[in-house]
Tab-separated table of C-alpha atoms in Angstrom:
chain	number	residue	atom	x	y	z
A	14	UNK	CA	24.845	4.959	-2.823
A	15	UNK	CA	24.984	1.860	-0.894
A	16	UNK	CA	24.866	-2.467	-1.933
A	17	UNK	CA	21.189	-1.981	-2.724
A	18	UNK	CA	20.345	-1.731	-6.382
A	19	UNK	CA	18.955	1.157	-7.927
A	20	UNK	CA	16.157	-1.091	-9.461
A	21	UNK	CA	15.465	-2.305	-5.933
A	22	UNK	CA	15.702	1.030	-4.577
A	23	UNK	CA	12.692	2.266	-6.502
A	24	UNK	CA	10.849	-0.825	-5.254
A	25	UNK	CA	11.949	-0.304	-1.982
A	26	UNK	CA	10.743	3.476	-2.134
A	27	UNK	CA	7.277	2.582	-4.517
A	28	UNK	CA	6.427	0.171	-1.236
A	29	UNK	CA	6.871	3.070	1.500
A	30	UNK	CA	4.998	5.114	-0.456
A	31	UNK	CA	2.195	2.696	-1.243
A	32	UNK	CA	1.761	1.489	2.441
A	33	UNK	CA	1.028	4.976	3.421
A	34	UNK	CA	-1.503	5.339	1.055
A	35	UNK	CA	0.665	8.391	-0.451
A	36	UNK	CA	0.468	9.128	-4.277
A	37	UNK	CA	3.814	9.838	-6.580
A	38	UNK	CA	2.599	13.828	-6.282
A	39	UNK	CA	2.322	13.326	-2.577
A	40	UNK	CA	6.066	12.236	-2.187
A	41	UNK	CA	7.394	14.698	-4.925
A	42	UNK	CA	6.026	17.478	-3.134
A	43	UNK	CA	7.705	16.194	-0.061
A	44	UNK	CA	11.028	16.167	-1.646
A	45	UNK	CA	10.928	19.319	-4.041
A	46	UNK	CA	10.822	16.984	-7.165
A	47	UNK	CA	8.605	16.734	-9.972
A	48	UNK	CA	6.315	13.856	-10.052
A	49	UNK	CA	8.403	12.475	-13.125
A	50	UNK	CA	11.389	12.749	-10.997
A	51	UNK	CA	9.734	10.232	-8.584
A	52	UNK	CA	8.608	7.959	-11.374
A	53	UNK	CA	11.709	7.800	-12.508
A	54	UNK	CA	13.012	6.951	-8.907
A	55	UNK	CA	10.340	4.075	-8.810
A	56	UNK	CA	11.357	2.584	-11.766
A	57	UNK	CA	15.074	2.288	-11.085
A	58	UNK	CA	15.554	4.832	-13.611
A	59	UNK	CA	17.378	7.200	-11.646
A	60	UNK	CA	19.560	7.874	-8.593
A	61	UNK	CA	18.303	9.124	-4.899
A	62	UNK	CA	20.782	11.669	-3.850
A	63	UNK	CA	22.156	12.676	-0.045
A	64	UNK	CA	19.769	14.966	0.438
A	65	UNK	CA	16.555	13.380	-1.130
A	66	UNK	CA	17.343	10.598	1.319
A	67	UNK	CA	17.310	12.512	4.328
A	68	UNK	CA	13.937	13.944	3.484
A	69	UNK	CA	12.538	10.841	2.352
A	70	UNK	CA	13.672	9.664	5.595
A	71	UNK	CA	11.834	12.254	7.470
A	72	UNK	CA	8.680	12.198	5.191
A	73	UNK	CA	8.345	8.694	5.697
A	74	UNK	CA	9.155	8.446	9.655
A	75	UNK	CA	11.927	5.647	8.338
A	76	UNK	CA	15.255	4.835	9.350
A	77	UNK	CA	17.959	5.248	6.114
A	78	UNK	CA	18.210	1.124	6.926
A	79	UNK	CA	14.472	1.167	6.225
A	80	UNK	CA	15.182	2.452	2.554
A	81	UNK	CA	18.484	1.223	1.789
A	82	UNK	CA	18.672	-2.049	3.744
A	83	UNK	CA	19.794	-4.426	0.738
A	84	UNK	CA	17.906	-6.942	1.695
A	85	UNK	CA	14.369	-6.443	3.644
A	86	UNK	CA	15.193	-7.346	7.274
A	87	UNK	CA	13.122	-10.659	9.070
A	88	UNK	CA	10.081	-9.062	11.052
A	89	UNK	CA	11.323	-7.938	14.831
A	90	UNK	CA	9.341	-10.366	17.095
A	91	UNK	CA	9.868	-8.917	20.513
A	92	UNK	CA	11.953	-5.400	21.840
A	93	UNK	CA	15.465	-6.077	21.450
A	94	UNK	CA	15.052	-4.540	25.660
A	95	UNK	CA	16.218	-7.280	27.280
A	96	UNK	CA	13.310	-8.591	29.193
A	97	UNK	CA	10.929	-6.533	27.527
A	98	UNK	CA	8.224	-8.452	25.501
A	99	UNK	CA	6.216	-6.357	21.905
A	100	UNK	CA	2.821	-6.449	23.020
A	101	UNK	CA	0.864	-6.008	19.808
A	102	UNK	CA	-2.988	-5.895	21.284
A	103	UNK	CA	-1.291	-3.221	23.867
A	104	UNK	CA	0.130	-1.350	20.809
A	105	UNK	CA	-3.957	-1.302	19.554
A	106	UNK	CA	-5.389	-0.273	22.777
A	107	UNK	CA	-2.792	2.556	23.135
A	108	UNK	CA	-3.405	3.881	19.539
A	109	UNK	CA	-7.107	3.863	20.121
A	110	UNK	CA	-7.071	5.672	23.187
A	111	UNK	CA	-4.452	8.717	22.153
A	112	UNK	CA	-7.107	9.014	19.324
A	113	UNK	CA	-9.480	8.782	20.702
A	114	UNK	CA	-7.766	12.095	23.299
A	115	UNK	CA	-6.541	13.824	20.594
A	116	UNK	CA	-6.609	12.347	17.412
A	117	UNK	CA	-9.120	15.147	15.980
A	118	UNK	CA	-6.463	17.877	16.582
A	119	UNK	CA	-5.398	19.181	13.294
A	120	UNK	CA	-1.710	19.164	14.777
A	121	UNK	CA	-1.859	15.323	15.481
A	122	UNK	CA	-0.409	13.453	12.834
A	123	UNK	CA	2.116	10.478	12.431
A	124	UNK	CA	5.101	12.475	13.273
A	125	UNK	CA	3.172	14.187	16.995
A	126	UNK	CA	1.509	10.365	17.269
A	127	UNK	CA	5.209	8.529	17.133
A	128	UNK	CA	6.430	10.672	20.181
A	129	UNK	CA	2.925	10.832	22.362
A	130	UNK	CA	3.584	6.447	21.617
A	131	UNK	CA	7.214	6.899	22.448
A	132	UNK	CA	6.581	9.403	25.844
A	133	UNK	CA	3.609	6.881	27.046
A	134	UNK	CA	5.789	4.098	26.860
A	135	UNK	CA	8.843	5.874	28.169
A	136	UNK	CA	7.109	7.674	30.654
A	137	UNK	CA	5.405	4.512	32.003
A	138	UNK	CA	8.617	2.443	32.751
A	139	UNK	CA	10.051	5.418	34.698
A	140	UNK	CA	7.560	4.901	36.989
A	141	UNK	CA	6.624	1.637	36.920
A	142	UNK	CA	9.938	-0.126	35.338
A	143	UNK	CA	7.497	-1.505	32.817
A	144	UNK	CA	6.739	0.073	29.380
A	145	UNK	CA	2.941	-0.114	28.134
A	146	UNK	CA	3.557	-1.707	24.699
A	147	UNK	CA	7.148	-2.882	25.017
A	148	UNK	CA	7.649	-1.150	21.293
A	149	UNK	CA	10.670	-1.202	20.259
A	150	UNK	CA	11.825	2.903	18.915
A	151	UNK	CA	14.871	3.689	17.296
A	152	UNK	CA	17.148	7.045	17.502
A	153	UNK	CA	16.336	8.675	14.041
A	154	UNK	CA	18.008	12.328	13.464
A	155	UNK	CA	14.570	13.959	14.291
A	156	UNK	CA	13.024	12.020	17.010
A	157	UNK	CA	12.501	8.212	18.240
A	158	UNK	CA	10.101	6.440	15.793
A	159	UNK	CA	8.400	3.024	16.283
A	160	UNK	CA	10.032	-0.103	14.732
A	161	UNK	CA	8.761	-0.173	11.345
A	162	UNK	CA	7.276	-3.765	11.251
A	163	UNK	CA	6.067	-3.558	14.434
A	164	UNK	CA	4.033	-0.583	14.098
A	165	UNK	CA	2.913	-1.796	10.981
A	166	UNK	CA	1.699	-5.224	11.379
A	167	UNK	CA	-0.849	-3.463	14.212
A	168	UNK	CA	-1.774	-0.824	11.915
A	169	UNK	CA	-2.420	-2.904	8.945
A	170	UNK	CA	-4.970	-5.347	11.090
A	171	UNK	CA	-6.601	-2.526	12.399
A	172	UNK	CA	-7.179	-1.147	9.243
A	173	UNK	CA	-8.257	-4.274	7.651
A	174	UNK	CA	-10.698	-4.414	10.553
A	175	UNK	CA	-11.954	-0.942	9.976
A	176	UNK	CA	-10.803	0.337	13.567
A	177	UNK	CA	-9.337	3.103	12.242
A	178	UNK	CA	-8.701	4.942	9.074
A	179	UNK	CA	-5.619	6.891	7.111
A	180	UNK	CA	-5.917	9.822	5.952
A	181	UNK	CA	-3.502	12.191	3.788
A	182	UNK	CA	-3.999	15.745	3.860
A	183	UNK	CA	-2.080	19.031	4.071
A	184	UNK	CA	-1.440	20.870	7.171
A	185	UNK	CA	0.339	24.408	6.533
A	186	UNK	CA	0.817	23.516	3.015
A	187	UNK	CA	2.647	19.968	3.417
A	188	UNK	CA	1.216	16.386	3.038
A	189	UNK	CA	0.637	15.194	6.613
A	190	UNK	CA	-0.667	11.649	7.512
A	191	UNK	CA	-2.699	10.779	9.690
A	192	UNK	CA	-4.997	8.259	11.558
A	193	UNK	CA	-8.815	8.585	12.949
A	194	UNK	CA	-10.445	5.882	15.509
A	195	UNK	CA	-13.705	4.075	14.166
A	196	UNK	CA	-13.975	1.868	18.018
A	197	UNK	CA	-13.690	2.600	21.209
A	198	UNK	CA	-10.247	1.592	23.066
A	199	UNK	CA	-10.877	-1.254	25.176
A	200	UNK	CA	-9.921	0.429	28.803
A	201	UNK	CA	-9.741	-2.819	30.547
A	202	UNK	CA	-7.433	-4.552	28.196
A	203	UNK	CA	-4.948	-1.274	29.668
A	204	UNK	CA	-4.403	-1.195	33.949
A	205	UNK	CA	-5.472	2.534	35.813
A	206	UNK	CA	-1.524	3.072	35.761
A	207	UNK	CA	-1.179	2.724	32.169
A	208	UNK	CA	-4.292	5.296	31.234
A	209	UNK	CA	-3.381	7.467	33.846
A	210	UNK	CA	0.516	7.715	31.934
A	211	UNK	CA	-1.404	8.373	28.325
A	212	UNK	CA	-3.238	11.180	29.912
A	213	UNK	CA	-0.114	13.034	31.374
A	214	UNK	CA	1.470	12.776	27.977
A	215	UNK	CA	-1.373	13.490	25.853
A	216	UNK	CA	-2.095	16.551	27.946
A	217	UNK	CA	1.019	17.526	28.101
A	218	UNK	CA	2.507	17.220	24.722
A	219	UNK	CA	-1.004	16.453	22.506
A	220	UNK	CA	-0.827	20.434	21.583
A	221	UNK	CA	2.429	20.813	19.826
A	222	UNK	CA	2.816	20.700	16.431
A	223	UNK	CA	5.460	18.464	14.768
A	224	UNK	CA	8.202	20.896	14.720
A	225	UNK	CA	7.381	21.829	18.473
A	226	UNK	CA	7.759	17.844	19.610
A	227	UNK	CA	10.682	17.121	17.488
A	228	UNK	CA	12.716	19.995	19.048
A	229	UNK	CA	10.874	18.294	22.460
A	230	UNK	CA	12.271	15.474	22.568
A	231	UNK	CA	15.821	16.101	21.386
A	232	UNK	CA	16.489	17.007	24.978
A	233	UNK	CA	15.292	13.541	26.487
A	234	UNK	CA	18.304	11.993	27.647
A	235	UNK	CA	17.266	8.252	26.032
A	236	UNK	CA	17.093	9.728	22.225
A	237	UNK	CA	20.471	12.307	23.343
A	238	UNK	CA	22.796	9.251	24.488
A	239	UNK	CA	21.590	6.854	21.933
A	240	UNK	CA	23.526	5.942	18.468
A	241	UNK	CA	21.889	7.271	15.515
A	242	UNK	CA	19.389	4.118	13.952
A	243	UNK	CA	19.941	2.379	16.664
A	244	UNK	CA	17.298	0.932	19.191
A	245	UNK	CA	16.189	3.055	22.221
A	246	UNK	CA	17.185	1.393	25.343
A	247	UNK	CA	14.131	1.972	28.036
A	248	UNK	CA	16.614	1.713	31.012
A	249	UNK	CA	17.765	4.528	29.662
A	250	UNK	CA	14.937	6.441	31.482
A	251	UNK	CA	16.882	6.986	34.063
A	252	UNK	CA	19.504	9.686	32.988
A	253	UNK	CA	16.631	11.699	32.575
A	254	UNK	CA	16.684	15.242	33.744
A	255	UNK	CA	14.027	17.811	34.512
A	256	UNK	CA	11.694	18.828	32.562
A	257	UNK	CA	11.823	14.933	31.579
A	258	UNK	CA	12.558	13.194	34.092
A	259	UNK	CA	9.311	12.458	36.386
A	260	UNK	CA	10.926	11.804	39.574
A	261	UNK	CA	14.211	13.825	41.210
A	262	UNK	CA	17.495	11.423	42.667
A	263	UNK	CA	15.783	11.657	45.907
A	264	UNK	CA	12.547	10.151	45.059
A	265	UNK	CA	14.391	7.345	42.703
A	266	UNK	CA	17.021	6.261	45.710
A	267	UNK	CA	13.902	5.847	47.824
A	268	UNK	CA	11.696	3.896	45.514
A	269	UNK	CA	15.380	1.898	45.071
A	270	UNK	CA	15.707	1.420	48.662
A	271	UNK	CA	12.305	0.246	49.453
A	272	UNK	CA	12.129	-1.805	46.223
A	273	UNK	CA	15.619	-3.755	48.011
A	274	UNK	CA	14.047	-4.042	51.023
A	275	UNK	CA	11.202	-5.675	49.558
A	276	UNK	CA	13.048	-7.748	47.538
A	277	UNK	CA	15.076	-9.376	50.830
A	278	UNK	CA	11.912	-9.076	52.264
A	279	UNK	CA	11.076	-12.179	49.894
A	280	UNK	CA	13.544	-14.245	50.631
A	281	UNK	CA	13.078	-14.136	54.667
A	282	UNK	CA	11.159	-16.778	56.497
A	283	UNK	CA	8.142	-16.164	58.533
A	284	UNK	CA	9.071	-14.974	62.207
A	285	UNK	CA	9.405	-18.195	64.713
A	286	UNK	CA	6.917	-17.802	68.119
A	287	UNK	CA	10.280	-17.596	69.609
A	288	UNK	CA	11.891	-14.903	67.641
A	289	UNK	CA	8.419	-12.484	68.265
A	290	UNK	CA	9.058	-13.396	71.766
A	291	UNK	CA	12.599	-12.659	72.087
A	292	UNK	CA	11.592	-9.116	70.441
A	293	UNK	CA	9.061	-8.243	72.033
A	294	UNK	CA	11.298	-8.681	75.483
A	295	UNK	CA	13.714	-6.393	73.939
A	296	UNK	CA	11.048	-4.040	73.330
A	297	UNK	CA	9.852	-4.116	76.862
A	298	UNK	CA	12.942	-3.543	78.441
A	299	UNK	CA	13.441	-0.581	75.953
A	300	UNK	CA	10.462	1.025	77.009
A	301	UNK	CA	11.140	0.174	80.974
A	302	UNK	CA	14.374	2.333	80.227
């Protein structure tokens, strides 16, 4: 199928599998296989076809890179958002406190938790031209999902840590993962702006199922205008249209004005005694008119 090889592959696909704590019956339920069949896969011993990779793809929450990258990528150190900077301890306070909102909803696993993390950071840098966690999220065909290693790294510390917990159970008859709190976020590791943003997106969107979300989000303009695999630019924000977009034109080209004038606002000197002077004279004479 691609330069990877088939014996790799299986390793590859064993490794996915074992990180999410998923067993062999797990994944060939997933894919309409028999558990053999997987085995088999796993062992290098036969082929994944077309198909089988788009729903291991979608089981997993991976990118088809993820799976049949031939050789595993260097870990992602920052957002490849210019400017932007991966803020693992924000990652952890975020994940704690959408748990701790709405983690106990049945509907709430790691497909509905990628999009609540991709809305709260979205959501936040339309207002605030900041993101909370500086993730990087990539355009996969059924929703942005967090960069693997990224994501991971957090996940695996706070697991090692006992702060939360993965769990693999089914919801309407297919294997759904998912992740409880043990702690308490830390709210003043995160500003008032920031848990005010995870609010309006968990109460907004913490309801829908996974289906629901996914069919969500394909109408946000970043994931619409975005490459397929590729990384999710943040500026991208600001195509946004209703029901998306939190502000309208008007309200942006304001905040854009008075951010300019601000801005020159910086680079002015301080007033001279003679420059109030000369305008308060031509206020005088105004109001003598």
């Amino acid at each position: 199928m691609t330069g990877i090889s088939t014996k790799s592959l299986g390793q590859r696909i064993r490794k996915l599998r074992t990180d999410r704590s998923l067993s062999q019956d797990d994944l060939a339920k997933a894919l309409g296989l028999h558990r053999q069949s997987v085995s088999l896969l796993e062992k290098g011993e036969r082929d994944l076809t077309a198909t089988e990779l788009d729903e291991l793809a979608r089981f997993l929450q991976v990118s088809y890179d993820d799976i049949l990258a031939p050789e595993v990528k260097e870990p992602v150190k920052g957002s490849t958002n210019k400017g932007i900077r991966f803020q693992p301890e924000k990652l952890k306070q975020l994940l704690l406190f959408i748990l701790e909102e709405v983690g106990g909803r049945p509907n709430v696993g790691e497909t509905v938790l990628y999009k609540l993390l991709y809305f709260c950071d979205f959501n936040h840098f339309e207002k605030t031209g900041k993101p909370i966690t500086g993730m990087t999220y990539r355009r996969l065909q059924f929703g942005p999902v967090p960069q693997l290693n990224q994501f991971s790294a957090v996940v695996e510390k706070m697991l090692g840590k006992k702060q939360i917990q993965k769990l693999e159970h089914e919801y309407f008859g297919k294997p759904q993962m998912r992740y409880i709190s043990l702690c308490d976020p830390d709210r003043d590791a995160l500003s008032d702006g920031e848990i005010a943003t995870i609010r309006e997106v968990t109460e907004k969107l913490g309801r829908m199922s996974a289906t629901q979300i996914e069919e969500y989000v394909h109408g946000d303009a970043p994931w619409e205008v975005t490459e397929h695999q590729a990384p999710i630019a943040y500026e991208l924000v600001h195509w946004r249209t209703e029901p998306y977009a939190l502000y309208t034109e008007e309200e942006v080209l304001s905040m854009m004005q008075d951010a300019a004038v601000a801005d020159s606002e910086k680079h002015l000197d301080p007033l001279s005694q003679e420059e109030i002077e000369y305008y308060e004279n031509l206020l005088d004479l105004s109001n003598a008119k």
